XYZ file of C-alpha atoms in Angstrom:
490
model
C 26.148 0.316 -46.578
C 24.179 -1.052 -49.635
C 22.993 0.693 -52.118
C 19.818 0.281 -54.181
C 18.822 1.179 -57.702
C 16.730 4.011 -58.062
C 12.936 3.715 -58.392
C 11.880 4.181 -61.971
C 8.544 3.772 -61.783
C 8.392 6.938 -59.553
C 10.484 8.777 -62.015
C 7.914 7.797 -64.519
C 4.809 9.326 -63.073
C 3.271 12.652 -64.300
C 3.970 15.381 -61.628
C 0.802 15.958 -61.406
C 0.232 12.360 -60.289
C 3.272 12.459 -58.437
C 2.456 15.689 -56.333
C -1.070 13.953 -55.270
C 0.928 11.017 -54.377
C 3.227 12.857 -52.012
C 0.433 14.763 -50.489
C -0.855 11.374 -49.735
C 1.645 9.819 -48.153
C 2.704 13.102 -45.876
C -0.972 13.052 -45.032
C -0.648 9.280 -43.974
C 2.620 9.880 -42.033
C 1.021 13.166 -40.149
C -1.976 10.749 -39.238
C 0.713 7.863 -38.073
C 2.994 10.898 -36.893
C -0.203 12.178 -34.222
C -1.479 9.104 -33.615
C 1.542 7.465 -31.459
C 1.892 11.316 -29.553
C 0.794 9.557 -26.414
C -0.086 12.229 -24.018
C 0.268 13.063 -19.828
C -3.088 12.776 -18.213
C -2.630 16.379 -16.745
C -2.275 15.259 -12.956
C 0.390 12.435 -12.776
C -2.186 9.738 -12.991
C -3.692 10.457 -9.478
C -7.466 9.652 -10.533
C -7.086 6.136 -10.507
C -4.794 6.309 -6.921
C -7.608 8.824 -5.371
C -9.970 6.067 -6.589
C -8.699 3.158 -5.081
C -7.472 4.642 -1.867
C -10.976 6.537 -1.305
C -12.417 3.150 -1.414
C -10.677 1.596 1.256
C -10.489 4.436 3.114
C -12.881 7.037 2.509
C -10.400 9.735 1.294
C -8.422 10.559 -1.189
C -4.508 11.422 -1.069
C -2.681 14.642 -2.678
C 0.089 14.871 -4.720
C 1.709 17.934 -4.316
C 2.322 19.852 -7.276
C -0.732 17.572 -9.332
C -3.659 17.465 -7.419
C -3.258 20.631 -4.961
C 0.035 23.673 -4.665
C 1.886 23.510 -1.379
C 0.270 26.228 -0.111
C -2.891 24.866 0.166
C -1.465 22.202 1.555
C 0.177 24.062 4.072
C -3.529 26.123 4.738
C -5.107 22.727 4.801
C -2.387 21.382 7.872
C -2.864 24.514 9.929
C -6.199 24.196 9.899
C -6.645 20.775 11.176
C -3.880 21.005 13.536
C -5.697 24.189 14.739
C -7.931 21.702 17.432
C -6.980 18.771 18.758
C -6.488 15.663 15.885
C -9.203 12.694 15.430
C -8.596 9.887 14.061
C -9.732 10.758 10.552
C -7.962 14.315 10.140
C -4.604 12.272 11.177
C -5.608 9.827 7.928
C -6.142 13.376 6.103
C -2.794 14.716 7.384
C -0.876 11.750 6.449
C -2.603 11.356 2.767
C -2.125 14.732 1.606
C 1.312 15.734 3.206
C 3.307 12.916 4.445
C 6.825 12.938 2.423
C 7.489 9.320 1.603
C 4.185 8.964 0.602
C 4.804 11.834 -1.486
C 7.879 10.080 -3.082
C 6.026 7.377 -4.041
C 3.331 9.661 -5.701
C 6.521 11.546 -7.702
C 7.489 7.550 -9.034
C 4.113 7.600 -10.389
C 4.856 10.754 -12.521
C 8.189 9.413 -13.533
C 6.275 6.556 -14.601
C 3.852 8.437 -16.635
C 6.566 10.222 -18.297
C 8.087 6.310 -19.461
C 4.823 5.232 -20.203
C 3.664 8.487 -22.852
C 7.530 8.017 -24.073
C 7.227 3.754 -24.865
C 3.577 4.766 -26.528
C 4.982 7.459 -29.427
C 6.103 5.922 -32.308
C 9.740 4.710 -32.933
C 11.779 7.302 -34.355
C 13.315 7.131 -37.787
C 17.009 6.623 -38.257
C 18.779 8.820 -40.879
C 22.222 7.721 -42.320
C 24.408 10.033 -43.769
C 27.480 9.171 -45.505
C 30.631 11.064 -47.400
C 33.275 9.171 -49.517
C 35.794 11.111 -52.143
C 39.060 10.118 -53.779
C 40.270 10.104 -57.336
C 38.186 13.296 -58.000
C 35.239 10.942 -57.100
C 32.568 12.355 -54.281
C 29.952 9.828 -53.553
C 27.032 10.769 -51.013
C 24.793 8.157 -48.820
C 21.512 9.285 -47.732
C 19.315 7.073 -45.731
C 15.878 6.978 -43.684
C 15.204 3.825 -41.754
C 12.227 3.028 -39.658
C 11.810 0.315 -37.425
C 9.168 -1.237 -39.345
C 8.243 -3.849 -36.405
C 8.128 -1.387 -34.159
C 5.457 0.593 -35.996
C 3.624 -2.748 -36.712
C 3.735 -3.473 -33.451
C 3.172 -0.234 -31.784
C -0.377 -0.960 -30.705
C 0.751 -3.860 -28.938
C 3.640 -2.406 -27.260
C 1.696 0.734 -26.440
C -0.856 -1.433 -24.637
C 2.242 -3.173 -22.803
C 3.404 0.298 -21.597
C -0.244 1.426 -20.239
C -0.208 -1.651 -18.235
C 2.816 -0.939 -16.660
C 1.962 1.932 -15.663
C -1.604 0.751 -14.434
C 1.159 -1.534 -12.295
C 2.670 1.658 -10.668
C -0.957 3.198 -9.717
C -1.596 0.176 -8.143
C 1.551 0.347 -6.284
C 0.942 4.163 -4.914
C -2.387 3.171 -4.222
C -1.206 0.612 -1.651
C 1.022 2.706 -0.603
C -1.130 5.264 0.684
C -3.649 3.108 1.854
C -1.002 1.035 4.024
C 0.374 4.650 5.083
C -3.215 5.854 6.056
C -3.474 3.198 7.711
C 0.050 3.205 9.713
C -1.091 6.838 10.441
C -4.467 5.392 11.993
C -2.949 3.050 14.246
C -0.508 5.573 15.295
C -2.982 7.976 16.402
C -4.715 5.447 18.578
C -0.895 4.418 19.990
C -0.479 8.171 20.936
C -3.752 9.131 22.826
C -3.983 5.738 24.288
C -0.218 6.466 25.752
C -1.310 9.904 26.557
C -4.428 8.519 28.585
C -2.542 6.193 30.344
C 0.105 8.912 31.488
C -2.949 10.546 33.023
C -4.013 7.870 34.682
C -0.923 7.070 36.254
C -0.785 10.673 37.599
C -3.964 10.271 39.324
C -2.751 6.946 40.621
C 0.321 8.630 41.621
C -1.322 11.307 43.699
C -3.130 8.349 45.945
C -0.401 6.966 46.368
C 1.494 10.029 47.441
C -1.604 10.658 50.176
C -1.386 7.017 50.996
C 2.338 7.262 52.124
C 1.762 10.217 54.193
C -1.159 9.330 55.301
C 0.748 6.371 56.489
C 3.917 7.765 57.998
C 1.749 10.508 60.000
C -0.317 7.185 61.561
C 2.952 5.487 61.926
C 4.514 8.368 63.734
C 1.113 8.718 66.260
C 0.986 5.054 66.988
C -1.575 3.885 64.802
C -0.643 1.446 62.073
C 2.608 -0.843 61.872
C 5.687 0.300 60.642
C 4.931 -2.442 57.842
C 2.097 -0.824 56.486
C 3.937 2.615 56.230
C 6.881 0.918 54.777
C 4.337 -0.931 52.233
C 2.788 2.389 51.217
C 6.782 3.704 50.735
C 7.033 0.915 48.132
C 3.895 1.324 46.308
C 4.533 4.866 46.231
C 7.988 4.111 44.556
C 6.415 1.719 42.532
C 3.880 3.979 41.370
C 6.852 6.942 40.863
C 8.895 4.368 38.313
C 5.481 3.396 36.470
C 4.970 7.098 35.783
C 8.183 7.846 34.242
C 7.792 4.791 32.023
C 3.963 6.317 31.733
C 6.059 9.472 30.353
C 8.409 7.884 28.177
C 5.673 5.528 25.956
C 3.304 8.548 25.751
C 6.983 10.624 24.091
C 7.410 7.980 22.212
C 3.737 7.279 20.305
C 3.828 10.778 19.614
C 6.883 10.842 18.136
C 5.457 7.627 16.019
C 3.014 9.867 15.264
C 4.440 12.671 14.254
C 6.365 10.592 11.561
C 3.529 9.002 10.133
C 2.113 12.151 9.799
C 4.934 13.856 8.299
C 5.187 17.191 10.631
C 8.104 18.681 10.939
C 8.025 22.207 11.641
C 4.707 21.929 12.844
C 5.021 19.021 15.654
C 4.858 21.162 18.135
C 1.373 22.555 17.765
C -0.368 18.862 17.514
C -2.551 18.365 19.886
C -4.665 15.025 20.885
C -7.823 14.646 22.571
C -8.221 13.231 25.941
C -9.701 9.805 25.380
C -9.592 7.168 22.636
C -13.466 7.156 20.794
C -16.100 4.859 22.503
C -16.608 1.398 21.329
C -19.219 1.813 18.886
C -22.953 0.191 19.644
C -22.569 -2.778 17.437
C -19.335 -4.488 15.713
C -18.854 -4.848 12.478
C -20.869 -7.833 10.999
C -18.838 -10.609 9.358
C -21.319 -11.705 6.883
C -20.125 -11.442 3.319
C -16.677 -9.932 4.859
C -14.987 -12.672 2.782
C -16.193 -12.239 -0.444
C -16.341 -8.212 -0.349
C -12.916 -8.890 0.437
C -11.778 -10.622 -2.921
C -14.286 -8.167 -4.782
C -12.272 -4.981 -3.261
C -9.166 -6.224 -1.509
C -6.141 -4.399 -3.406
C -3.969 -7.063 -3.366
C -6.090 -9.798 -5.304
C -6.884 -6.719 -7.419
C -3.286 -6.358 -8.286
C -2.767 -9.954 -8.279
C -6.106 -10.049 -11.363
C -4.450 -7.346 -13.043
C -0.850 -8.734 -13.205
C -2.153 -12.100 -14.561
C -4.368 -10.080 -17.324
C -0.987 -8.250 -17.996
C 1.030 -11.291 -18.429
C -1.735 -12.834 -20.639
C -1.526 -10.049 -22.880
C 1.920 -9.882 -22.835
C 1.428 -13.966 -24.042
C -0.320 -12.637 -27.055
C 2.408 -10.093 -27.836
C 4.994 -13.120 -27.867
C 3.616 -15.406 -29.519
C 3.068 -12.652 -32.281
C 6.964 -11.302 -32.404
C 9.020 -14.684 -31.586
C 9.118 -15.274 -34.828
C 10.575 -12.148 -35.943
C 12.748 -10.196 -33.634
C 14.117 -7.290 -36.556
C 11.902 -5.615 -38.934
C 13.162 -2.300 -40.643
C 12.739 -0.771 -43.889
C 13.650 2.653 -45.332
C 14.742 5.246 -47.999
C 18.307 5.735 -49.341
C 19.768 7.159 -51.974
C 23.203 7.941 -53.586
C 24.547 10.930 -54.764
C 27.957 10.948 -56.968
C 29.778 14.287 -58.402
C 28.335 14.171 -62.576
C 26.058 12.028 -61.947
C 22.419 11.430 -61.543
C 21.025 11.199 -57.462
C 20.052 7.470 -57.244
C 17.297 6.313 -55.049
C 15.519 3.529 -53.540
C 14.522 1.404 -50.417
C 15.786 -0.874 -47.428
C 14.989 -3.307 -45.757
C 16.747 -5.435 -42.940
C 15.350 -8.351 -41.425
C 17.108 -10.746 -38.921
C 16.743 -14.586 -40.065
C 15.527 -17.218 -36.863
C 18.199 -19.845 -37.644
C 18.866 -20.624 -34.371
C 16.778 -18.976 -32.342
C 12.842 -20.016 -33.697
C 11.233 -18.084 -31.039
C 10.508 -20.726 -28.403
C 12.159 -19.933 -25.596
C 10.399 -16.377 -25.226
C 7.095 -18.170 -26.485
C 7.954 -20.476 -23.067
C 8.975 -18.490 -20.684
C 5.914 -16.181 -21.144
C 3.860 -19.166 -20.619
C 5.479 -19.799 -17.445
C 5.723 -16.538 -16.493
C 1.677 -16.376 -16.958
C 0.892 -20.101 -15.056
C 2.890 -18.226 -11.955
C 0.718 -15.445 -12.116
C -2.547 -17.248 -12.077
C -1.006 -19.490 -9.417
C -0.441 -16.307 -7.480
C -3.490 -14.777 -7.851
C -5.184 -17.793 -6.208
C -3.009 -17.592 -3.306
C -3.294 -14.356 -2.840
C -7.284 -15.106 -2.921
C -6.693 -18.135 -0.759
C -4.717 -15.756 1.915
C -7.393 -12.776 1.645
C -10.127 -14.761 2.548
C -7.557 -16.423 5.810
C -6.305 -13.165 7.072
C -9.595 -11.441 7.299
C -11.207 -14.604 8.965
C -8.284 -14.104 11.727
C -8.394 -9.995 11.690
C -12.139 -10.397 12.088
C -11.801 -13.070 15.065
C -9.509 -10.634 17.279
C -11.418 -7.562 16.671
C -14.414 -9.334 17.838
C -12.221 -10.572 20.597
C -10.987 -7.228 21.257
C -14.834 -5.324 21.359
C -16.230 -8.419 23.616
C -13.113 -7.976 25.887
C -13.221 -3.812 25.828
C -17.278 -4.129 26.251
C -16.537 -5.916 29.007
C -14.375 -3.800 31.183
C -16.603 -0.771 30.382
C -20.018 -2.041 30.033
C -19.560 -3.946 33.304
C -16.333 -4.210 35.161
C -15.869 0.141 35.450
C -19.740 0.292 36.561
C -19.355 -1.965 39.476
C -16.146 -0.897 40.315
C -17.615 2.670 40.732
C -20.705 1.268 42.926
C -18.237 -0.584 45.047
C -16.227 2.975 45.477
C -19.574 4.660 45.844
C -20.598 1.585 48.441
C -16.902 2.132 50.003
C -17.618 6.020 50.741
C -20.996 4.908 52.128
C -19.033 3.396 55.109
C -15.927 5.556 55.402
C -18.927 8.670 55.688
C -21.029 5.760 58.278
C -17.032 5.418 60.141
C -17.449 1.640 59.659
C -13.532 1.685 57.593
C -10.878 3.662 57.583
C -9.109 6.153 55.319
C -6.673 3.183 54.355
C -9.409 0.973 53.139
C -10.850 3.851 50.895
C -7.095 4.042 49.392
C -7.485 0.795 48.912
C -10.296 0.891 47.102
C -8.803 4.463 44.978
C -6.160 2.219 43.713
C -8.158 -0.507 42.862
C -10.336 1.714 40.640
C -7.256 3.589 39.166
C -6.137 0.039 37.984
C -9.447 -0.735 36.410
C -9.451 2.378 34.822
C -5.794 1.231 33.483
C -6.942 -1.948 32.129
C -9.893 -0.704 30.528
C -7.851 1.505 28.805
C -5.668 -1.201 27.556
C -8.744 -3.215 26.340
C -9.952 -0.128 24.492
C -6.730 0.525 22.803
C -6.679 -2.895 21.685
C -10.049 -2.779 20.350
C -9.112 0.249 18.340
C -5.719 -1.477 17.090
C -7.633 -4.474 16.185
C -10.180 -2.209 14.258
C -7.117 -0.994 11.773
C -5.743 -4.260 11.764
C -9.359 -5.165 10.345
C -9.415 -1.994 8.259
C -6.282 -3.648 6.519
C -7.186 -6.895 6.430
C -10.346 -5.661 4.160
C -7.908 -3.476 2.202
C -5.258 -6.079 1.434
C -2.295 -3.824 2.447
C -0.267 -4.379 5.825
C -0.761 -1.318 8.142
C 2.618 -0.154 7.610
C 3.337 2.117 4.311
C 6.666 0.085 3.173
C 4.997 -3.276 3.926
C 2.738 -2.220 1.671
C 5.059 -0.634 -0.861
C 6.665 -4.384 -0.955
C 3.625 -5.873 -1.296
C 2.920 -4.044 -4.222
C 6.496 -4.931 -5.631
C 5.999 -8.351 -5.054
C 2.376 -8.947 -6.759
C 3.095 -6.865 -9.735
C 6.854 -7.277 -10.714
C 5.717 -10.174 -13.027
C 3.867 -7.679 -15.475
C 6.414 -5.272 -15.911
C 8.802 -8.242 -15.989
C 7.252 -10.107 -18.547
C 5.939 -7.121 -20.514
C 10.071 -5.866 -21.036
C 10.557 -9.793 -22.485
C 7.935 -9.627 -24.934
C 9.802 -7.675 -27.441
């Protein structure tokens, strides 16, 4: 280690003069000292993440152990799963106690906790050092700070809030895409659940049908090719059940997980029928550009290029110096008088002048704001398609229940008219039973895919994909440029 010569002017000084001077500079370093104590926001940095998601979707999430205690949480489940579950209190359930989404809320707390640790100040360095011999004791006292890292603590501070502005974005996608996954779940379930029903009833005319059958077989009065018909529709109608069964077991099971129950599976409950088709779609007009103005993803993609341009800044300032520290030493030796004075250690650009950070962090900022206009370019695309098949889907489910299930019931009501009149038989008004339990069945299909294609919109408009890790990649993908380029800029 090298050693300075004392100070003399210090030595100099009155101590009058040299006590005000001392109560200066502690006064400075207190000031310096409380000014980089970056602090926790007091709730894991949830405001934003409520923000965002409460935007797309209308509610806000819940971070256990920030925003709410698990036992309000667990008040909060029993209650809803107290009736049967809409559409909406599944979004709740998923928001405030599904458990991945819950991970990813406990990243964003780990992330606060790097993010108030890069924005304190760079701690000093103290040296201490013994040599004796000969009857000789020599002691080394040092106090280094990194000097660019206090010059550059602003900077650096304002790298590490955007970083972690990166990871609210992320959880914010996340629950959106997981609110969303819940959504589409829920309308998988009761849909499945419907359509289980419906094949029941379908099943019990085709039960009467066979027996109605094999009785006027038996008597004489229809073929043994219509009995044995009615056998195999019957059958038929037995294996379409059990499948019936299994995809209704299934979807709820789907459900369940993108709800998060566990213990508490067995008391959900689902109501009858999916939600009529509203009176009027959705209206296309200024979809697109409300879209770029509040789609999360071109948000994300905005705030990763603004991130990388800052970083730029940040660069271009440091590439030319890479080590700046000074501090304090002094030297004590047995009989003699302490010694004192300063360091300071600076790293020469010989061969390295700085330009290949300077040009990578102008690459690294061209490929965000080539990124950001794709990811503009595909928003406006995918909600142009999303909105074209939900308008598909509500013309198609409008349709089979605005038209198709009205005449079907006058033809059934027309069919009863005659079987009452004895101008058909009780095979014919089967006949027409089935018929009707089949349009029943495919209006049910088109209004499940009317509701599907109403999420699909939902995240179209959002800018997440409908499933949670989709999303959590998504997020990954658009922002891992910032955080990237922010960790090269120093």
């Amino acid at each position: 280690m090298q050693t300075m010569s004392p100070v003399g002017r210090a030595v100099c000084l009155p101590p009058t003069r040299r006590a005000r001077g001392l109560r200066l500079s502690l006064s400075a370093l207190s000031l310096a000292v409380l000014a980089g104590c970056a602090s926790f926001s007091g709730n894991g940095g949830m405001d934003d993440v409520s923000r965002l998601t409460q935007a797309s979707l209308g509610q806000r999430p819940q971070a256990h152990g920030a925003d709410t205690s698990p036992e309000a949480v667990q008040a909060r489940v029993r209650e809803l799963l107290a009736r049967p579950l809409g559409a909406d209190q599944a979004v709740e359930l998923a928001l405030i106690q599904q458990p991945g989404l819950q991970a990813r809320f406990d990243e964003l707390a780990q992330a606060e906790a790097e993010r108030v640790s890069a924005g304190r100040l760079p701690n000093p360095a103290i040296s201490l050092g013994r040599l004796a011999g000969g009857g000789l004791l020599e002691v080394d006292r040092s106090l280094t700070i990194d000097l660019l890292g206090w010059l550059a603590w602003p900077a650096r501070d304002g790298v590490a809030e955007r970083q972690w502005r990166s990871v609210q974005w992320q959880a914010a996608v996340a629950a959106v895409g997981q609110g969303l996954a819940a959504r589409q779940a829920w309308v998988d379930a009761v849909a499945a659940q419907q359509q289980w029903v419906l094949q029941q009833r379908l099943q019990a005319v085709a039960d009467t049908a066979a027996e109605l059958a094999q009785a006027m077989a038996k008597a004489g009065n229809v073929p043994a090719l219509t009995q044995l018909r009615e056998q195999a529709f019957q059958t038929e109608t037995r294996l379409q059940g059990a499948q019936a069964r299994q995809d209704a077991l299934a979807a709820r099971e789907r459900l369940v997980r993108a709800l998060g129950l566990d213990a508490d599976a067995a008391r959900l409950s689902l109501p009858e029928h999916l939600p009529a088709l509203p009176d009027q779609p959705r209206s296309l007009s200024e979809a697109e550009q409300a879209a770029i103005d509040q789609r999360l993803d071109v948000q994300m993609a905005r705030h990763a290029a603004e991130a990388t341009a800052q970083d730029l800044g940040l660069t271009r300032a440091t590439s030319w110096v890479n080590v700046l520290e000074a501090g304090v030493q002094d030297k004590h030796a047995r009989g003699e008088p302490t010694q004192r004075g300063a360091e300071l250690t600076l790293e020469l650009p010989l061969f390295d002048f700085g330009s290949t950070r300077r040009t990578g962090a102008e690459a690294r900022y061209r490929q965000a704001l080539h990124r950001t206009a794709q990811v503009a370019l595909e928003a406006r695309s995918e909600v142009r398609e999303a909105y074209a098949a939900y308008r598909s889907a509500y013309d198609a489910a409008q349709v089979h229940s605005r038209e198709l299930l009205p005449l079907r019931q006058k033809i059934s009501d027309e069919m009863l008219l005659r079987y009452n009149g004895m101008l058909i038989g009780v095979n014919e008004l089967l006949d027409d039973a089935r018929s009707r339990a089949m349009a029943a069945g495919q209006a049910l299909a088109a209004q499940r895919a009317f509701w599907l294609a109403d999420a699909r919109l939902q995240a179209a408009l959002a800018g997440v994909p409908a499933r949670a890790t989709d999303a959590a990649d998504l997020a990954a993908t658009l922002l891992n440029d910032a955080p990237a380029s922010a960790a090269a800029g120093h």
